[in-house]
Amino acid sequence: MAAAPSSLLLVTRTARLLGLHGKLRGAALAVPVRHLSYSPGLAQAKKEWYEVSYQKVDGTKFTVKGKEGDNLLDIAVNNDLDLEGYGACEGTLACSTCHLIFKKEDFDLIEEPCTDEELDMLDLAYGLTDTNRCVSLSGCGFLGVYIMGALDCLKRHSPRFLDSATIAGASAGALLGASIVCDVPLNGVRDGFLRTAIEARKWKMGVFTPGFKFENYLSAGLDALPPDAHIKASGRLYVSVTRVHDMTNVIFSEWESREDLIQTLRCSCFILGFSGLYPPILHGVKYMDGGYTNKQPELGPNTVTVSPYSGCADISPKENEGLGQLKWANYGMNISYANVLRLYRTLMPPPPYILNHYYHYGYEDAFQFLRINRKCKQR
């Protein structure tokens, strides 16, 4: 039977003692604790006592009693349980062997934040898993430099945040997602964005000028993907595209070859007029930019969204709504002058120094997100 609300203090104090409080879900890792059971009859007779069940990985189960306010280590020691090595440090945070993994809904009930000491120790845990998480990168053209800043911040201050996440994206977001899952250095990707922007600014109508070959610059970036890119991306990268004949959104996440992955990314980045007049073909079907039908693909309730436009995204510029919000293609954007300017700069790039400003904005906004969610240390 699930733990009653009154027994949550027991779970919380245990997590606090052993440094067990963040990045948790499911059953126990390296800890022979699988669940807490609550006995209504026992609680009515003596409310301060609870039944606690410990289960080892070999199936051996111990059911003992503990007082409200005790932690799981004290209960195991007080009952002389045969759990070799468990709590040998007496809860002094000497190592990361003992830690708990909660289901997402249970972890959300814990109000006490984890400390920096606990987070640092959890970074050393073997096989640590996070609550299933997806990072969604919106389509945004040249303002992809904002997303690069956010990704660099996540990699620096909370690397496990990206290492354990699936990545979803449309257009430029899909390209950057491929770079992350395939371990392509973002510095090189950023340089490619800036070079393309510099060349586009030399033409009277920018990238829409007849003769400007955006495909050449895109191909140069795709060439950076490693030979096994399709293996690294399959099951971890989700690319949003729009099927041309019925304007339906399609998400690709499995590829048989590197060429298939590259063609999928070409489809996701194809904007009529910007990229050319004839949409690319994948497996006999024409596709174009996923931003037309799903600009911010989300794979579940634990999706963290990143976008350079102020609006509904978790990591995005924080501004007043202005005249309200415009919602389309699975994304809510504030109606404001700042966003109108950002939309213009999405396809008509500003000078490189302004694009570099967007990079730093993305970095700072991501840092604020991590700090609010207690995923990195205060500066």
Tab-separated table of C-alpha atoms in Angstrom:
chain	number	residue	atom	x	y	z
A	1	MET	CA	0.000	0.000	0.000
A	2	ALA	CA	1.297	3.461	-0.801
A	3	ALA	CA	2.841	5.554	1.968
A	4	ALA	CA	0.371	7.751	3.816
A	5	PRO	CA	0.971	11.515	3.847
A	6	SER	CA	1.954	11.383	7.526
A	7	SER	CA	4.869	9.102	6.695
A	8	LEU	CA	6.426	11.537	4.231
A	9	LEU	CA	8.521	13.051	7.041
A	10	LEU	CA	10.264	9.719	7.355
A	11	VAL	CA	11.190	9.701	3.678
A	12	THR	CA	12.269	13.344	3.709
A	13	ARG	CA	14.495	13.047	6.757
A	14	THR	CA	16.110	9.923	5.379
A	15	ALA	CA	16.889	11.671	2.123
A	16	ARG	CA	18.318	14.629	4.028
A	17	LEU	CA	20.562	12.450	6.175
A	18	LEU	CA	22.097	10.372	3.445
A	19	GLY	CA	22.386	13.097	0.858
A	20	LEU	CA	19.669	11.414	-1.115
A	21	HIS	CA	17.370	14.175	-2.129
A	22	GLY	CA	17.771	15.064	-5.810
A	23	LYS	CA	17.608	13.213	-9.122
A	24	LEU	CA	15.343	10.494	-7.866
A	25	ARG	CA	12.701	8.089	-9.202
A	26	GLY	CA	11.440	4.528	-9.072
A	27	ALA	CA	12.979	1.865	-6.842
A	28	ALA	CA	16.284	2.007	-5.021
A	29	LEU	CA	19.720	2.003	-6.640
A	30	ALA	CA	22.501	0.481	-4.511
A	31	VAL	CA	20.135	0.741	-1.539
A	32	PRO	CA	18.113	-2.299	-0.459
A	33	VAL	CA	15.047	-0.120	0.174
A	34	ARG	CA	12.187	-0.589	-2.260
A	35	HIS	CA	9.110	0.864	-0.597
A	36	LEU	CA	7.449	2.033	2.589
A	37	SER	CA	4.258	0.291	3.704
A	38	TYR	CA	1.681	1.895	5.949
A	39	SER	CA	-0.487	-0.069	8.376
A	40	PRO	CA	-3.747	1.759	9.267
A	41	GLY	CA	-4.397	-0.545	12.205
A	42	LEU	CA	-0.964	0.032	13.683
A	43	ALA	CA	-1.195	3.790	13.200
A	44	GLN	CA	-4.561	3.934	14.973
A	45	ALA	CA	-3.191	2.051	17.976
A	46	LYS	CA	0.106	3.947	18.150
A	47	LYS	CA	0.304	6.719	15.632
A	48	GLU	CA	4.040	7.243	16.178
A	49	TRP	CA	4.941	3.780	14.797
A	50	TYR	CA	5.099	2.596	11.183
A	51	GLU	CA	5.912	-0.589	9.350
A	52	VAL	CA	8.816	-0.261	6.954
A	53	SER	CA	9.763	-2.888	4.381
A	54	TYR	CA	13.309	-3.312	3.075
A	55	GLN	CA	13.868	-5.548	0.058
A	56	LYS	CA	17.270	-6.657	-1.187
A	57	VAL	CA	18.042	-7.146	-4.865
A	58	ASP	CA	17.937	-10.931	-4.369
A	59	GLY	CA	14.316	-10.680	-3.216
A	60	THR	CA	14.955	-11.084	0.530
A	61	LYS	CA	12.479	-8.891	2.385
A	62	PHE	CA	12.540	-7.480	5.909
A	63	THR	CA	9.524	-5.806	7.523
A	64	VAL	CA	10.290	-3.929	10.748
A	65	LYS	CA	8.902	-1.073	12.835
A	66	GLY	CA	10.107	2.499	13.077
A	67	LYS	CA	8.990	5.671	14.785
A	68	GLU	CA	7.765	8.727	12.916
A	69	GLY	CA	10.766	10.988	12.458
A	70	ASP	CA	13.293	8.134	12.283
A	71	ASN	CA	15.300	7.763	9.111
A	72	LEU	CA	15.707	4.545	7.165
A	73	LEU	CA	19.312	4.129	8.296
A	74	ASP	CA	18.401	4.341	11.978
A	75	ILE	CA	15.575	1.839	11.510
A	76	ALA	CA	17.911	-0.624	9.771
A	77	VAL	CA	20.558	-0.281	12.504
A	78	ASN	CA	18.087	-0.420	15.374
A	79	ASN	CA	16.593	-3.636	14.000
A	80	ASP	CA	20.005	-5.157	13.217
A	81	LEU	CA	19.077	-5.879	9.604
A	82	ASP	CA	21.445	-7.925	7.459
A	83	LEU	CA	22.185	-5.216	4.881
A	84	GLU	CA	25.895	-5.426	4.271
A	85	GLY	CA	27.609	-2.066	3.864
A	86	TYR	CA	24.411	-0.045	4.063
A	87	GLY	CA	24.997	3.146	6.064
A	88	ALA	CA	28.560	2.204	7.035
A	89	CYS	CA	29.446	5.911	7.183
A	90	GLU	CA	26.607	6.494	9.700
A	91	GLY	CA	25.064	9.121	7.437
A	92	THR	CA	28.069	11.447	7.201
A	93	LEU	CA	27.920	11.808	3.391
A	94	ALA	CA	31.250	10.020	3.033
A	95	CYS	CA	30.269	8.484	-0.314
A	96	SER	CA	27.362	8.224	-2.769
A	97	THR	CA	26.673	4.480	-2.462
A	98	CYS	CA	23.492	4.984	-0.420
A	99	HIS	CA	20.881	7.038	-2.221
A	100	LEU	CA	17.181	6.786	-2.925
A	101	ILE	CA	15.257	6.936	-6.177
A	102	PHE	CA	11.624	8.056	-5.999
A	103	LYS	CA	8.872	8.071	-8.542
A	104	LYS	CA	8.341	11.537	-9.952
A	105	GLU	CA	4.985	12.033	-8.209
A	106	ASP	CA	6.501	11.067	-4.841
A	107	PHE	CA	9.580	13.225	-5.275
A	108	ASP	CA	7.411	16.244	-6.063
A	109	LEU	CA	5.845	15.945	-2.593
A	110	ILE	CA	9.210	16.562	-0.905
A	111	GLU	CA	9.398	20.241	-0.040
A	112	GLU	CA	12.935	20.458	1.393
A	113	PRO	CA	15.471	21.347	-1.334
A	114	CYS	CA	18.662	19.344	-1.620
A	115	THR	CA	21.876	21.035	-0.519
A	116	ASP	CA	24.934	21.759	-2.640
A	117	GLU	CA	26.801	19.093	-0.644
A	118	GLU	CA	24.189	16.505	-1.551
A	119	LEU	CA	24.223	17.473	-5.233
A	120	ASP	CA	28.029	17.271	-5.340
A	121	MET	CA	27.949	13.818	-3.764
A	122	LEU	CA	25.210	12.599	-6.112
A	123	ASP	CA	27.414	13.593	-9.054
A	124	LEU	CA	29.729	10.758	-7.949
A	125	ALA	CA	27.022	8.097	-7.760
A	126	TYR	CA	27.455	5.097	-10.064
A	127	GLY	CA	24.641	4.582	-12.551
A	128	LEU	CA	22.649	7.536	-11.235
A	129	THR	CA	19.421	8.131	-13.095
A	130	ASP	CA	17.293	11.237	-13.312
A	131	THR	CA	13.539	11.513	-13.592
A	132	ASN	CA	12.839	10.910	-17.266
A	133	ARG	CA	13.406	14.258	-18.910
A	134	CYS	CA	13.256	15.711	-22.388
A	135	VAL	CA	14.874	18.964	-23.470
A	136	SER	CA	12.942	20.615	-26.312
A	137	LEU	CA	14.741	23.117	-28.554
A	138	SER	CA	12.469	25.364	-30.595
A	139	GLY	CA	12.925	26.254	-34.238
A	140	CYS	CA	14.527	29.702	-34.354
A	141	GLY	CA	16.797	30.202	-37.377
A	142	PHE	CA	19.821	32.394	-36.672
A	143	LEU	CA	18.676	32.900	-33.085
A	144	GLY	CA	19.853	29.359	-32.535
A	145	VAL	CA	22.842	31.099	-30.931
A	146	TYR	CA	20.543	31.777	-27.953
A	147	ILE	CA	19.913	28.030	-27.605
A	148	MET	CA	23.664	27.397	-27.917
A	149	GLY	CA	24.250	29.694	-24.955
A	150	ALA	CA	21.610	27.823	-22.952
A	151	LEU	CA	23.107	24.438	-23.881
A	152	ASP	CA	26.624	25.558	-22.966
A	153	CYS	CA	25.311	26.648	-19.574
A	154	LEU	CA	23.574	23.307	-19.005
A	155	LYS	CA	26.681	21.388	-20.003
A	156	ARG	CA	28.890	23.438	-17.694
A	157	HIS	CA	26.758	23.757	-14.580
A	158	SER	CA	24.620	20.612	-14.715
A	159	PRO	CA	26.110	18.178	-17.241
A	160	ARG	CA	23.946	15.275	-16.095
A	161	PHE	CA	20.904	17.370	-17.023
A	162	LEU	CA	21.739	16.829	-20.712
A	163	ASP	CA	23.537	13.495	-20.423
A	164	SER	CA	20.408	11.743	-19.181
A	165	ALA	CA	17.846	13.601	-21.314
A	166	THR	CA	16.322	12.938	-24.672
A	167	ILE	CA	16.469	15.922	-27.030
A	168	ALA	CA	13.612	17.079	-29.235
A	169	GLY	CA	13.785	19.898	-31.747
A	170	ALA	CA	12.556	21.535	-34.892
A	171	SER	CA	14.632	23.286	-37.544
A	172	ALA	CA	17.675	24.926	-35.918
A	173	GLY	CA	16.680	23.257	-32.659
A	174	ALA	CA	16.906	19.846	-34.350
A	175	LEU	CA	20.377	20.672	-35.673
A	176	LEU	CA	21.564	21.667	-32.221
A	177	GLY	CA	19.938	18.594	-30.711
A	178	ALA	CA	21.855	16.411	-33.165
A	179	SER	CA	25.057	18.181	-32.170
A	180	ILE	CA	24.401	17.443	-28.495
A	181	VAL	CA	23.587	13.734	-28.851
A	182	CYS	CA	26.446	13.213	-31.312
A	183	ASP	CA	28.994	15.087	-29.173
A	184	VAL	CA	29.754	17.707	-31.819
A	185	PRO	CA	31.505	20.688	-30.136
A	186	LEU	CA	29.098	23.622	-29.952
A	187	ASN	CA	31.921	26.105	-30.519
A	188	GLY	CA	32.277	24.883	-34.080
A	189	VAL	CA	28.505	24.944	-34.620
A	190	ARG	CA	28.364	28.503	-33.317
A	191	ASP	CA	31.153	29.570	-35.679
A	192	GLY	CA	29.203	28.074	-38.569
A	193	PHE	CA	26.078	30.053	-37.614
A	194	LEU	CA	28.066	33.287	-37.444
A	195	ARG	CA	29.819	32.676	-40.788
A	196	THR	CA	26.474	32.024	-42.460
A	197	ALA	CA	25.033	35.196	-40.919
A	198	ILE	CA	27.998	37.268	-42.119
A	199	GLU	CA	27.628	35.968	-45.675
A	200	ALA	CA	23.857	36.477	-45.664
A	201	ARG	CA	24.275	40.111	-44.671
A	202	LYS	CA	26.321	40.728	-47.828
A	203	TRP	CA	23.229	40.146	-49.980
A	204	LYS	CA	20.561	42.777	-50.467
A	205	MET	CA	17.694	40.485	-49.423
A	206	GLY	CA	19.785	38.348	-47.118
A	207	VAL	CA	19.106	34.638	-47.313
A	208	PHE	CA	16.106	35.269	-49.584
A	209	THR	CA	18.305	36.732	-52.315
A	210	PRO	CA	18.316	34.559	-55.471
A	211	GLY	CA	21.794	33.125	-55.692
A	212	PHE	CA	22.397	32.783	-51.971
A	213	LYS	CA	22.874	29.053	-51.420
A	214	PHE	CA	21.785	28.328	-47.867
A	215	GLU	CA	22.004	24.604	-48.570
A	216	ASN	CA	25.789	24.918	-48.969
A	217	TYR	CA	26.154	26.310	-45.454
A	218	LEU	CA	23.756	23.742	-44.020
A	219	SER	CA	25.684	20.910	-45.662
A	220	ALA	CA	28.921	22.198	-44.165
A	221	GLY	CA	27.391	21.953	-40.709
A	222	LEU	CA	25.937	18.496	-41.295
A	223	ASP	CA	29.329	17.218	-42.414
A	224	ALA	CA	30.485	17.604	-38.799
A	225	LEU	CA	28.251	14.724	-37.695
A	226	PRO	CA	30.320	11.578	-36.956
A	227	PRO	CA	30.017	8.343	-38.991
A	228	ASP	CA	27.939	6.717	-36.236
A	229	ALA	CA	25.662	9.727	-35.803
A	230	HIS	CA	22.550	7.682	-36.615
A	231	ILE	CA	23.398	5.194	-33.860
A	232	LYS	CA	23.957	7.896	-31.255
A	233	ALA	CA	20.818	9.768	-32.305
A	234	SER	CA	18.385	6.852	-32.554
A	235	GLY	CA	16.114	6.740	-29.532
A	236	ARG	CA	17.555	9.907	-28.041
A	237	LEU	CA	16.958	12.594	-30.688
A	238	TYR	CA	13.430	13.476	-31.821
A	239	VAL	CA	13.185	15.605	-34.959
A	240	SER	CA	10.009	17.486	-35.866
A	241	VAL	CA	9.169	17.740	-39.596
A	242	THR	CA	6.072	18.698	-41.588
A	243	ARG	CA	4.734	16.327	-44.245
A	244	VAL	CA	4.017	18.523	-47.264
A	245	HIS	CA	1.039	16.824	-48.872
A	246	ASP	CA	-1.235	17.107	-45.812
A	247	MET	CA	0.711	19.566	-43.589
A	248	THR	CA	0.833	17.012	-40.768
A	249	ASN	CA	3.546	16.958	-38.137
A	250	VAL	CA	5.795	13.895	-38.028
A	251	ILE	CA	8.441	13.087	-35.409
A	252	PHE	CA	11.435	10.947	-36.426
A	253	SER	CA	13.557	9.249	-33.782
A	254	GLU	CA	15.098	6.182	-35.449
A	255	TRP	CA	17.527	6.060	-38.385
A	256	GLU	CA	19.132	3.227	-40.293
A	257	SER	CA	22.045	5.279	-41.592
A	258	ARG	CA	23.870	8.560	-41.186
A	259	GLU	CA	22.482	9.661	-44.550
A	260	ASP	CA	18.907	9.126	-43.315
A	261	LEU	CA	19.587	11.277	-40.262
A	262	ILE	CA	21.130	14.042	-42.351
A	263	GLN	CA	18.222	14.013	-44.781
A	264	THR	CA	15.770	14.222	-41.869
A	265	LEU	CA	17.605	17.284	-40.551
A	266	ARG	CA	17.519	18.846	-44.029
A	267	CYS	CA	13.756	18.321	-44.069
A	268	SER	CA	13.339	19.861	-40.639
A	269	CYS	CA	15.294	22.959	-41.713
A	270	PHE	CA	13.621	23.511	-45.082
A	271	ILE	CA	11.775	26.840	-45.282
A	272	LEU	CA	10.168	27.636	-48.610
A	273	GLY	CA	12.067	30.485	-50.276
A	274	PHE	CA	14.735	30.501	-47.578
A	275	SER	CA	16.083	27.039	-48.405
A	276	GLY	CA	14.806	26.767	-51.974
A	277	LEU	CA	11.632	25.973	-53.875
A	278	TYR	CA	11.587	22.175	-53.814
A	279	PRO	CA	11.205	20.405	-50.455
A	280	PRO	CA	13.603	17.527	-49.791
A	281	ILE	CA	12.380	13.941	-50.049
A	282	LEU	CA	12.819	11.299	-47.360
A	283	HIS	CA	11.773	7.717	-48.171
A	284	GLY	CA	9.708	8.948	-51.112
A	285	VAL	CA	7.819	11.608	-49.129
A	286	LYS	CA	8.311	15.384	-49.221
A	287	TYR	CA	8.888	17.111	-45.895
A	288	MET	CA	9.718	20.630	-44.765
A	289	ASP	CA	10.403	22.639	-41.612
A	290	GLY	CA	8.863	21.082	-38.506
A	291	GLY	CA	8.294	24.607	-37.172
A	292	TYR	CA	5.245	24.962	-39.415
A	293	THR	CA	3.314	22.377	-37.374
A	294	ASN	CA	5.281	21.723	-34.161
A	295	LYS	CA	7.785	24.404	-33.318
A	296	GLN	CA	8.383	23.189	-29.759
A	297	PRO	CA	8.028	19.374	-29.671
A	298	GLU	CA	7.362	17.974	-26.193
A	299	LEU	CA	7.636	14.305	-25.275
A	300	GLY	CA	5.945	14.308	-21.880
A	301	PRO	CA	5.256	16.255	-18.694
A	302	ASN	CA	8.950	16.444	-17.780
A	303	THR	CA	9.954	18.326	-20.928
A	304	VAL	CA	12.136	21.391	-20.374
A	305	THR	CA	11.574	23.834	-23.229
A	306	VAL	CA	14.145	26.277	-24.571
A	307	SER	CA	13.304	29.177	-26.902
A	308	PRO	CA	14.771	32.613	-27.742
A	309	TYR	CA	11.263	34.126	-27.825
A	310	SER	CA	9.621	35.303	-24.615
A	311	GLY	CA	6.564	33.240	-23.838
A	312	CYS	CA	5.802	29.810	-22.437
A	313	ALA	CA	9.236	28.184	-22.655
A	314	ASP	CA	11.003	27.245	-19.418
A	315	ILE	CA	14.268	28.792	-20.587
A	316	SER	CA	13.483	31.957	-22.517
A	317	PRO	CA	13.649	35.761	-22.147
A	318	LYS	CA	11.485	36.854	-19.225
A	319	GLU	CA	9.276	39.784	-20.209
A	320	ASN	CA	5.745	41.013	-19.674
A	321	GLU	CA	3.159	39.521	-21.992
A	322	GLY	CA	2.506	42.918	-23.574
A	323	LEU	CA	-0.623	42.530	-25.675
A	324	GLY	CA	-1.166	38.896	-24.726
A	325	GLN	CA	0.059	35.668	-26.242
A	326	LEU	CA	-0.014	34.193	-29.709
A	327	LYS	CA	-0.204	30.421	-29.830
A	328	TRP	CA	0.601	28.382	-32.890
A	329	ALA	CA	2.480	25.202	-33.814
A	330	ASN	CA	2.597	24.057	-30.172
A	331	TYR	CA	4.223	27.238	-28.909
A	332	GLY	CA	2.950	30.245	-26.983
A	333	MET	CA	4.731	33.533	-27.671
A	334	ASN	CA	4.201	36.940	-26.078
A	335	ILE	CA	2.930	39.623	-28.444
A	336	SER	CA	5.541	42.320	-27.964
A	337	TYR	CA	7.885	44.555	-29.919
A	338	ALA	CA	10.883	42.567	-28.621
A	339	ASN	CA	9.464	39.339	-30.032
A	340	VAL	CA	8.617	40.957	-33.366
A	341	LEU	CA	12.264	42.024	-33.588
A	342	ARG	CA	13.405	38.525	-32.661
A	343	LEU	CA	11.200	37.003	-35.353
A	344	TYR	CA	12.688	39.348	-37.932
A	345	ARG	CA	16.203	38.437	-36.848
A	346	THR	CA	15.371	34.749	-37.045
A	347	LEU	CA	15.782	34.823	-40.840
A	348	MET	CA	17.391	38.240	-41.374
A	349	PRO	CA	20.465	38.017	-39.143
A	350	PRO	CA	21.801	41.070	-37.293
A	351	PRO	CA	25.568	41.773	-37.043
A	352	PRO	CA	27.619	39.058	-35.318
A	353	TYR	CA	28.127	41.125	-32.164
A	354	ILE	CA	24.342	41.220	-31.637
A	355	LEU	CA	24.103	37.474	-32.224
A	356	ASN	CA	26.788	37.072	-29.579
A	357	HIS	CA	24.570	39.059	-27.213
A	358	TYR	CA	21.814	36.505	-27.813
A	359	TYR	CA	24.278	33.727	-26.963
A	360	HIS	CA	24.988	35.338	-23.593
A	361	TYR	CA	21.270	35.949	-22.978
A	362	GLY	CA	20.661	32.233	-23.488
A	363	TYR	CA	23.465	31.350	-21.081
A	364	GLU	CA	22.134	33.674	-18.375
A	365	ASP	CA	18.519	32.561	-18.767
A	366	ALA	CA	19.571	28.912	-18.497
A	367	PHE	CA	21.612	29.688	-15.398
A	368	GLN	CA	18.613	31.348	-13.775
A	369	PHE	CA	16.520	28.270	-14.605
A	370	LEU	CA	19.082	25.960	-12.998
A	371	ARG	CA	19.387	28.159	-9.924
A	372	ILE	CA	15.629	28.355	-9.416
A	373	ASN	CA	15.390	24.586	-9.783
A	374	ARG	CA	18.468	24.131	-7.558
A	375	LYS	CA	20.470	22.262	-10.183
A	376	CYS	CA	23.647	24.279	-9.804
A	377	LYS	CA	25.496	26.280	-7.199
A	378	GLN	CA	24.956	29.953	-6.543
A	379	ARG	CA	27.639	32.159	-8.016
